[in-house]
Amino acid sequence: MGDSSGSGSGSGSVSVDVERISFGGKEHQVRTRCGSLSVAIYGDEDKPALITYPDIALNHMSCFQGLFFCPEAASLLLHNFCIYHINPQGHELGAAPIPSDVPVPSVEDLADQVADVLDFFGLGSVMCLGVTAGAYVLTLFATKYRERVIGLMLVSPLCRAPSWSEWLYNKVLLNLIYYYGTRGLVKECLLQRYFSKKVHGSGHYLESDIVQACRNLLDERQGENIWRFLHSINEYALPPLILFPSQWEYFISWSSYKLHSIRRHDLTDALRKLQCRTLIFVGENSQFHEDAIHMTTKLDKRYCALVEVQGCGSLVTEEQPHAMLMPMEYFLMGYGLYRPYQMNSSPRSPLSPCCISPELLSPESMGVKLKPIKTQIAVDY
């Protein structure tokens, strides 16, 4: 496909270089103000848009396939939305290493890229679904472009600047990625970030098929590309401990004016101004459980709900996707959306009255009142 251009508000031009069919969806390479992004589209483009953004080292297949391969979720989401899966730069299948002289985008740049994607496809207000680092990017996008977000569904989200312990941990991880790519210890650190011990395998537990599949998918990621995304999400409070050799000269000249904006800053104050409805999922064993609780306390309680998934890590979309269905269904009812009736429901489906608190069914001004609940789905691994 030849280049075609679109425009964003003050963002210059964006264009599509390639369109191809991939895993039943159309995959586009969208050139934004800060580099090219892969966007995979599933569903009827005449329907409202749902934007997704994955966590570090994941793409739409490794982060959301568990949720979208669940028949009830596919029924609910694809019946109501056209899905636009945004992959971080260099995280799509078959991606080549990003050249080391290409600037590392700031978190502000990542949020602006989302706006560029919307501008290209001619999208107005959208629903957003993000996981951990991707949840931060979409939340930042919502605070910058409030009129363009009608709702947020966030999984184990980040919303604060890194603590010193997280910052140091990520610095060590960045060094390991530099030297070893996604092999060995790096892969184990990432899997621990995503999954609970029960499915990751430790002590009396065997590693689950979900983790093994994710382990194989991580082998396909380019270390340089993961390194860049992790740097964008981590805070540049000090010059990085490790840079690729060709980046030193660039960083010295660039950091003098980019140091402040590249930080993952605290969104707490901005959260208080958000008016869109927000549904937050977090695994009780997630490394980011405290961040999710903090975020819930700062959002307007009239428009926010927390669902804590028991026995689950951060990547709820893969580890326990069925636990997300009922809360999502009632959340979307507040927008007049619904799941079509199906004769043959999955036997593991939680879509029954006993699986949800009656308090969730109380309509208020927002359409549906959601309260913090705990849920757990028994899944045979």
Coordinates of C-alpha atoms in Angstrom, one line a residue:
M1 CA 0.0 0.0 0.0
G2 CA 1.4 3.4 -0.8
D3 CA 1.8 6.1 1.8
S4 CA -1.3 8.1 2.7
S5 CA -1.3 10.9 5.2
G6 CA -3.5 12.1 8.0
S7 CA -3.1 14.9 10.4
G8 CA -3.3 15.3 14.1
S9 CA -3.8 18.4 16.2
G10 CA -0.4 20.1 16.0
S11 CA 1.3 16.7 15.4
G12 CA 2.4 17.0 11.8
S13 CA 1.6 14.1 9.5
V14 CA 1.0 10.4 10.2
S15 CA 0.8 7.8 7.5
V16 CA 0.3 4.1 6.8
D17 CA 3.3 2.3 5.1
V18 CA 2.0 -1.2 5.2
E19 CA -1.3 -3.0 5.6
R20 CA -1.4 -6.8 5.9
I21 CA -3.7 -9.5 7.1
S22 CA -2.4 -11.0 10.4
F23 CA -4.2 -13.5 12.7
G24 CA -7.6 -12.7 11.3
G25 CA -7.1 -8.9 11.6
K26 CA -5.6 -6.1 9.5
E27 CA -2.2 -5.0 10.6
H28 CA -1.1 -1.5 9.8
Q29 CA 2.3 0.3 10.2
V30 CA 1.3 3.8 11.3
R31 CA 4.0 6.4 11.1
T32 CA 3.6 8.9 14.0
R33 CA 5.4 11.9 15.2
C34 CA 7.8 9.7 17.2
G35 CA 8.3 6.7 14.9
S36 CA 6.3 3.9 13.4
L37 CA 3.8 1.8 15.3
S38 CA 2.1 -1.5 14.5
V39 CA -1.7 -1.4 14.9
A40 CA -3.7 -4.6 14.4
I41 CA -7.5 -4.0 13.8
Y42 CA -10.2 -6.6 14.5
G43 CA -13.9 -6.2 13.9
D44 CA -16.2 -3.9 12.1
E45 CA -14.6 -0.4 11.7
D46 CA -18.0 1.2 11.7
K47 CA -18.4 0.3 15.4
P48 CA -17.0 2.4 18.3
A49 CA -13.3 2.0 18.9
L50 CA -11.6 0.1 21.7
I51 CA -7.9 0.9 22.0
T52 CA -5.5 -1.6 23.7
Y53 CA -1.9 -1.2 24.9
P54 CA 0.2 -4.0 26.4
D55 CA 2.8 -4.2 29.1
I56 CA 6.5 -4.2 28.6
A57 CA 7.9 -6.9 26.2
L58 CA 4.4 -8.0 25.2
N59 CA 2.3 -7.3 22.1
H60 CA -1.4 -7.7 21.4
M61 CA -1.1 -11.5 20.9
S62 CA 0.9 -12.2 24.1
C63 CA -1.0 -9.8 26.3
F64 CA -4.6 -10.0 25.2
Q65 CA -5.2 -13.3 23.4
G66 CA -6.4 -15.0 26.5
L67 CA -9.1 -12.4 26.9
F68 CA -10.1 -12.3 23.3
F69 CA -9.9 -16.1 22.8
C70 CA -12.5 -16.4 25.6
P71 CA -15.8 -16.9 23.7
E72 CA -17.8 -14.6 26.1
A73 CA -15.2 -11.8 25.9
A74 CA -15.1 -12.0 22.1
S75 CA -18.9 -11.9 22.1
L76 CA -19.0 -8.9 24.4
L77 CA -16.2 -6.8 23.0
L78 CA -16.4 -7.6 19.3
H79 CA -20.2 -7.2 19.3
N80 CA -19.8 -3.6 20.6
F81 CA -16.4 -2.4 19.4
C82 CA -13.8 -2.5 16.7
I83 CA -10.6 -3.4 18.4
Y84 CA -7.4 -1.3 17.6
H85 CA -4.4 -3.1 19.2
I86 CA -1.5 -0.7 19.5
N87 CA 1.9 -2.5 19.9
P88 CA 4.8 -0.5 21.4
Q89 CA 7.5 0.3 18.9
G90 CA 9.4 -2.9 17.8
H91 CA 7.1 -5.3 19.8
E92 CA 5.1 -6.6 16.9
L93 CA 5.7 -10.1 15.5
G94 CA 8.8 -10.2 13.3
A95 CA 10.0 -6.7 14.4
A96 CA 13.6 -5.9 13.6
P97 CA 15.8 -4.1 16.1
I98 CA 15.2 -0.3 16.2
P99 CA 18.4 1.5 15.2
S100 CA 20.3 2.8 18.3
D101 CA 20.5 6.4 16.9
V102 CA 16.7 6.7 17.0
P103 CA 15.6 8.8 20.0
V104 CA 14.0 6.9 22.9
P105 CA 10.5 8.3 23.3
S106 CA 9.3 9.9 26.5
V107 CA 6.1 8.8 28.2
E108 CA 4.6 12.0 26.8
D109 CA 5.6 10.9 23.3
L110 CA 4.0 7.5 23.9
A111 CA 0.7 9.2 24.8
D112 CA 0.9 11.5 21.8
Q113 CA 1.5 8.5 19.6
V114 CA -1.9 7.2 20.7
A115 CA -3.4 10.5 19.6
D116 CA -1.7 10.2 16.2
V117 CA -3.2 6.7 15.8
L118 CA -6.6 8.0 16.5
D119 CA -6.1 10.9 14.1
F120 CA -5.0 8.6 11.3
F121 CA -8.0 6.3 11.6
G122 CA -10.4 9.2 12.0
L123 CA -11.4 8.1 15.5
G124 CA -13.0 10.6 17.9
S125 CA -13.8 9.4 21.5
V126 CA -12.6 5.9 22.3
M127 CA -12.7 3.2 25.1
C128 CA -9.2 2.2 26.3
L129 CA -7.9 -1.1 27.7
G130 CA -4.3 -1.2 29.0
V131 CA -2.1 -3.4 31.1
T132 CA 0.5 -2.1 33.6
A133 CA 2.9 0.0 31.5
G134 CA 0.3 0.2 28.8
A135 CA -2.3 1.2 31.4
Y136 CA 0.0 4.1 32.4
V137 CA 0.3 5.2 28.8
L138 CA -3.4 5.2 28.2
T139 CA -4.1 6.9 31.5
L140 CA -1.6 9.7 30.6
F141 CA -3.3 9.9 27.2
A142 CA -6.7 10.3 29.0
T143 CA -5.3 13.1 31.2
K144 CA -3.9 14.9 28.1
Y145 CA -6.8 14.3 25.7
R146 CA -9.8 14.1 28.1
E147 CA -12.3 14.7 25.4
R148 CA -11.1 11.7 23.4
V149 CA -11.6 9.0 26.1
I150 CA -15.0 7.8 27.1
G151 CA -13.8 5.1 29.5
L152 CA -10.8 3.3 30.9
M153 CA -10.4 -0.4 31.6
L154 CA -7.0 -0.8 33.3
V155 CA -5.3 -4.0 34.4
S156 CA -2.7 -3.8 37.3
P157 CA -2.1 -0.1 36.3
L158 CA 0.8 2.2 37.2
C159 CA 0.0 5.8 38.0
R160 CA 2.9 7.1 40.1
A161 CA 6.5 7.8 39.4
P162 CA 8.8 4.8 40.1
S163 CA 9.9 4.3 43.7
W164 CA 13.6 4.1 44.3
S165 CA 13.3 0.3 44.6
E166 CA 11.4 0.0 41.3
W167 CA 13.8 2.4 39.6
L168 CA 16.9 0.5 40.7
Y169 CA 15.3 -2.8 39.9
N170 CA 14.5 -1.6 36.4
K171 CA 18.1 -0.3 36.0
V172 CA 19.5 -3.7 36.8
L173 CA 17.0 -5.3 34.4
L174 CA 18.0 -2.8 31.7
N175 CA 21.6 -3.8 32.1
L176 CA 20.7 -7.5 31.9
I177 CA 18.7 -6.8 28.7
Y178 CA 21.7 -5.0 27.2
Y179 CA 24.0 -8.0 27.8
Y180 CA 21.7 -11.0 27.4
G181 CA 18.6 -9.9 25.6
T182 CA 15.5 -11.7 26.8
R183 CA 17.3 -14.9 27.7
G184 CA 17.9 -16.5 31.1
L185 CA 17.3 -14.3 34.1
V186 CA 15.7 -11.5 32.1
K187 CA 13.0 -13.8 31.0
E188 CA 12.4 -15.0 34.5
C189 CA 12.1 -11.5 35.8
L190 CA 9.5 -10.6 33.1
L191 CA 7.5 -13.8 33.8
Q192 CA 7.5 -13.0 37.5
R193 CA 6.2 -9.5 36.6
Y194 CA 3.3 -11.0 34.7
F195 CA 2.2 -14.1 36.6
S196 CA 1.5 -15.4 40.1
K197 CA 3.7 -18.1 41.5
K198 CA 1.0 -20.7 41.1
V199 CA 1.0 -20.5 37.3
H200 CA 4.7 -19.4 37.0
G201 CA 5.7 -22.6 38.7
S202 CA 7.5 -22.7 42.1
G203 CA 7.6 -25.1 45.0
H204 CA 4.7 -27.6 44.5
Y205 CA 3.4 -25.9 41.3
L206 CA 4.4 -26.9 37.8
E207 CA 4.7 -24.1 35.2
S208 CA 1.4 -23.7 33.3
D209 CA 0.8 -23.8 29.6
I210 CA 0.1 -20.1 29.7
V211 CA 3.5 -19.3 31.0
Q212 CA 5.2 -21.7 28.6
A213 CA 3.5 -20.0 25.7
C214 CA 4.5 -16.5 27.0
R215 CA 8.1 -17.8 27.5
N216 CA 8.2 -18.9 23.8
L217 CA 6.8 -15.5 22.7
L218 CA 9.4 -13.6 24.6
D219 CA 12.1 -15.4 22.6
E220 CA 10.9 -13.5 19.6
R221 CA 11.3 -10.1 21.1
Q222 CA 14.3 -8.0 20.3
G223 CA 16.3 -7.0 23.4
E224 CA 17.0 -3.5 22.1
N225 CA 13.3 -2.8 21.5
I226 CA 12.3 -4.0 25.0
W227 CA 15.2 -1.9 26.4
R228 CA 13.7 1.2 24.8
F229 CA 10.2 0.7 26.1
L230 CA 11.4 0.0 29.6
H231 CA 13.6 3.1 29.5
S232 CA 10.5 5.2 28.5
I233 CA 8.5 3.8 31.4
N234 CA 11.3 4.0 33.9
E235 CA 12.5 7.4 35.3
Y236 CA 15.6 9.2 34.1
A237 CA 16.3 10.7 37.5
L238 CA 20.0 10.2 36.6
P239 CA 21.8 9.4 33.4
P240 CA 21.2 5.7 32.5
L241 CA 23.7 3.2 33.8
I242 CA 24.0 1.5 30.4
L243 CA 23.5 2.9 26.9
F244 CA 24.2 1.2 23.6
P245 CA 27.6 2.5 22.4
S246 CA 26.3 4.7 19.6
Q247 CA 23.8 6.4 22.0
W248 CA 26.3 8.1 24.3
E249 CA 26.9 11.2 22.2
Y250 CA 23.3 11.5 21.4
F251 CA 22.2 11.2 25.0
I252 CA 24.6 13.9 26.2
S253 CA 23.2 16.5 23.8
W254 CA 19.6 15.4 24.1
S255 CA 19.3 14.9 27.9
S256 CA 20.0 18.6 28.6
Y257 CA 16.5 19.6 27.4
K258 CA 14.7 16.3 27.5
L259 CA 15.5 15.2 31.1
H260 CA 12.3 16.5 32.7
S261 CA 9.8 15.4 30.2
I262 CA 11.0 11.8 29.8
R263 CA 10.3 10.9 33.4
R264 CA 7.4 8.7 34.3
H265 CA 5.7 11.3 36.4
D266 CA 3.0 11.0 39.1
L267 CA -0.5 11.2 37.6
T268 CA -2.2 11.5 41.0
D269 CA -3.2 15.1 40.7
A270 CA -4.4 14.7 37.1
L271 CA -6.5 11.7 38.1
R272 CA -8.8 13.9 40.2
K273 CA -9.8 15.8 37.0
L274 CA -10.7 12.7 35.0
Q275 CA -14.5 12.4 34.5
C276 CA -14.5 9.2 32.4
R277 CA -15.6 6.0 34.0
T278 CA -12.8 3.7 35.0
L279 CA -12.8 0.0 35.8
I280 CA -9.6 -1.3 37.4
F281 CA -8.6 -5.0 37.6
V282 CA -5.6 -6.1 39.7
G283 CA -4.4 -9.5 40.8
E284 CA -4.0 -9.8 44.5
N285 CA -0.4 -11.2 43.9
S286 CA 0.5 -8.4 41.4
Q287 CA 3.7 -6.5 42.0
F288 CA 1.6 -3.4 41.3
H289 CA -1.3 -4.1 43.6
E290 CA -0.4 -1.1 45.8
D291 CA -0.4 1.2 42.8
A292 CA -3.8 0.0 41.7
I293 CA -5.3 0.6 45.1
H294 CA -3.7 4.1 45.2
M295 CA -5.2 4.9 41.8
T296 CA -8.6 3.8 42.9
T297 CA -8.5 6.1 46.0
K298 CA -7.6 9.1 43.9
L299 CA -10.3 8.8 41.2
D300 CA -13.8 10.1 41.6
K301 CA -15.6 7.3 43.4
R302 CA -18.7 8.0 41.4
Y303 CA -17.0 6.9 38.2
C304 CA -14.5 4.2 39.4
A305 CA -14.6 0.6 40.4
L306 CA -11.9 -1.8 41.6
V307 CA -12.0 -5.6 40.9
E308 CA -9.3 -7.6 42.8
V309 CA -8.8 -11.0 41.3
Q310 CA -7.7 -13.6 43.9
G311 CA -4.8 -15.9 43.3
C312 CA -3.7 -13.9 40.2
G313 CA -0.6 -11.9 39.1
S314 CA -0.5 -8.7 37.1
L315 CA -1.5 -10.2 33.7
V316 CA -5.1 -10.9 34.5
T317 CA -6.0 -10.8 30.8
E318 CA -4.0 -14.1 30.3
E319 CA -4.0 -15.7 33.8
Q320 CA -7.7 -15.3 34.7
P321 CA -9.5 -13.6 31.8
H322 CA -12.9 -15.1 32.8
A323 CA -12.7 -13.1 36.0
M324 CA -13.0 -9.9 33.9
L325 CA -16.1 -10.8 32.0
M326 CA -18.9 -10.0 34.5
P327 CA -17.5 -6.7 35.7
M328 CA -16.8 -5.6 32.1
E329 CA -20.3 -6.5 31.1
Y330 CA -21.9 -4.4 33.8
F331 CA -19.4 -1.6 33.3
L332 CA -20.3 -1.5 29.6
M333 CA -24.0 -1.6 30.4
G334 CA -23.5 2.0 31.7
Y335 CA -22.9 3.0 28.0
G336 CA -25.9 1.1 26.7
L337 CA -23.8 -1.8 25.5
Y338 CA -24.5 -5.4 26.0
R339 CA -23.4 -9.0 25.3
P340 CA -25.6 -10.8 22.7
Y341 CA -27.4 -13.8 23.9
Q342 CA -25.6 -17.1 23.2
M343 CA -27.2 -20.6 23.4
N344 CA -23.9 -22.4 24.0
S345 CA -22.0 -20.6 26.8
S346 CA -18.7 -21.9 28.1
P347 CA -19.1 -24.1 31.2
R348 CA -16.4 -22.0 32.9
S349 CA -18.3 -18.8 32.3
P350 CA -18.9 -16.6 35.4
L351 CA -21.9 -14.9 33.8
S352 CA -24.4 -15.9 36.5
P353 CA -25.9 -13.9 39.3
C354 CA -24.1 -15.8 42.0
C355 CA -20.7 -14.6 40.8
I356 CA -21.4 -10.9 41.4
S357 CA -22.4 -8.8 44.3
P358 CA -26.0 -7.5 44.1
E359 CA -24.7 -4.1 44.9
L360 CA -23.2 -4.0 41.4
L361 CA -26.6 -4.0 39.9
S362 CA -27.8 -0.8 41.5
P363 CA -28.2 1.8 38.7
E364 CA -27.2 5.4 39.4
S365 CA -26.5 8.4 37.4
M366 CA -23.5 6.8 35.6
G367 CA -25.8 3.9 34.5
V368 CA -24.3 1.2 36.6
K369 CA -22.8 1.4 40.0
L370 CA -19.7 -0.7 40.5
K371 CA -18.1 -1.3 43.9
P372 CA -14.8 -3.0 44.8
I373 CA -15.2 -6.8 44.7
K374 CA -13.0 -9.8 44.9
T375 CA -13.4 -12.6 42.3
Q376 CA -11.7 -15.8 41.5
I377 CA -12.4 -18.2 38.7
A378 CA -11.4 -21.9 39.1
V379 CA -9.4 -22.7 36.0
D380 CA -7.7 -26.1 35.3
Y381 CA -4.1 -25.5 34.2

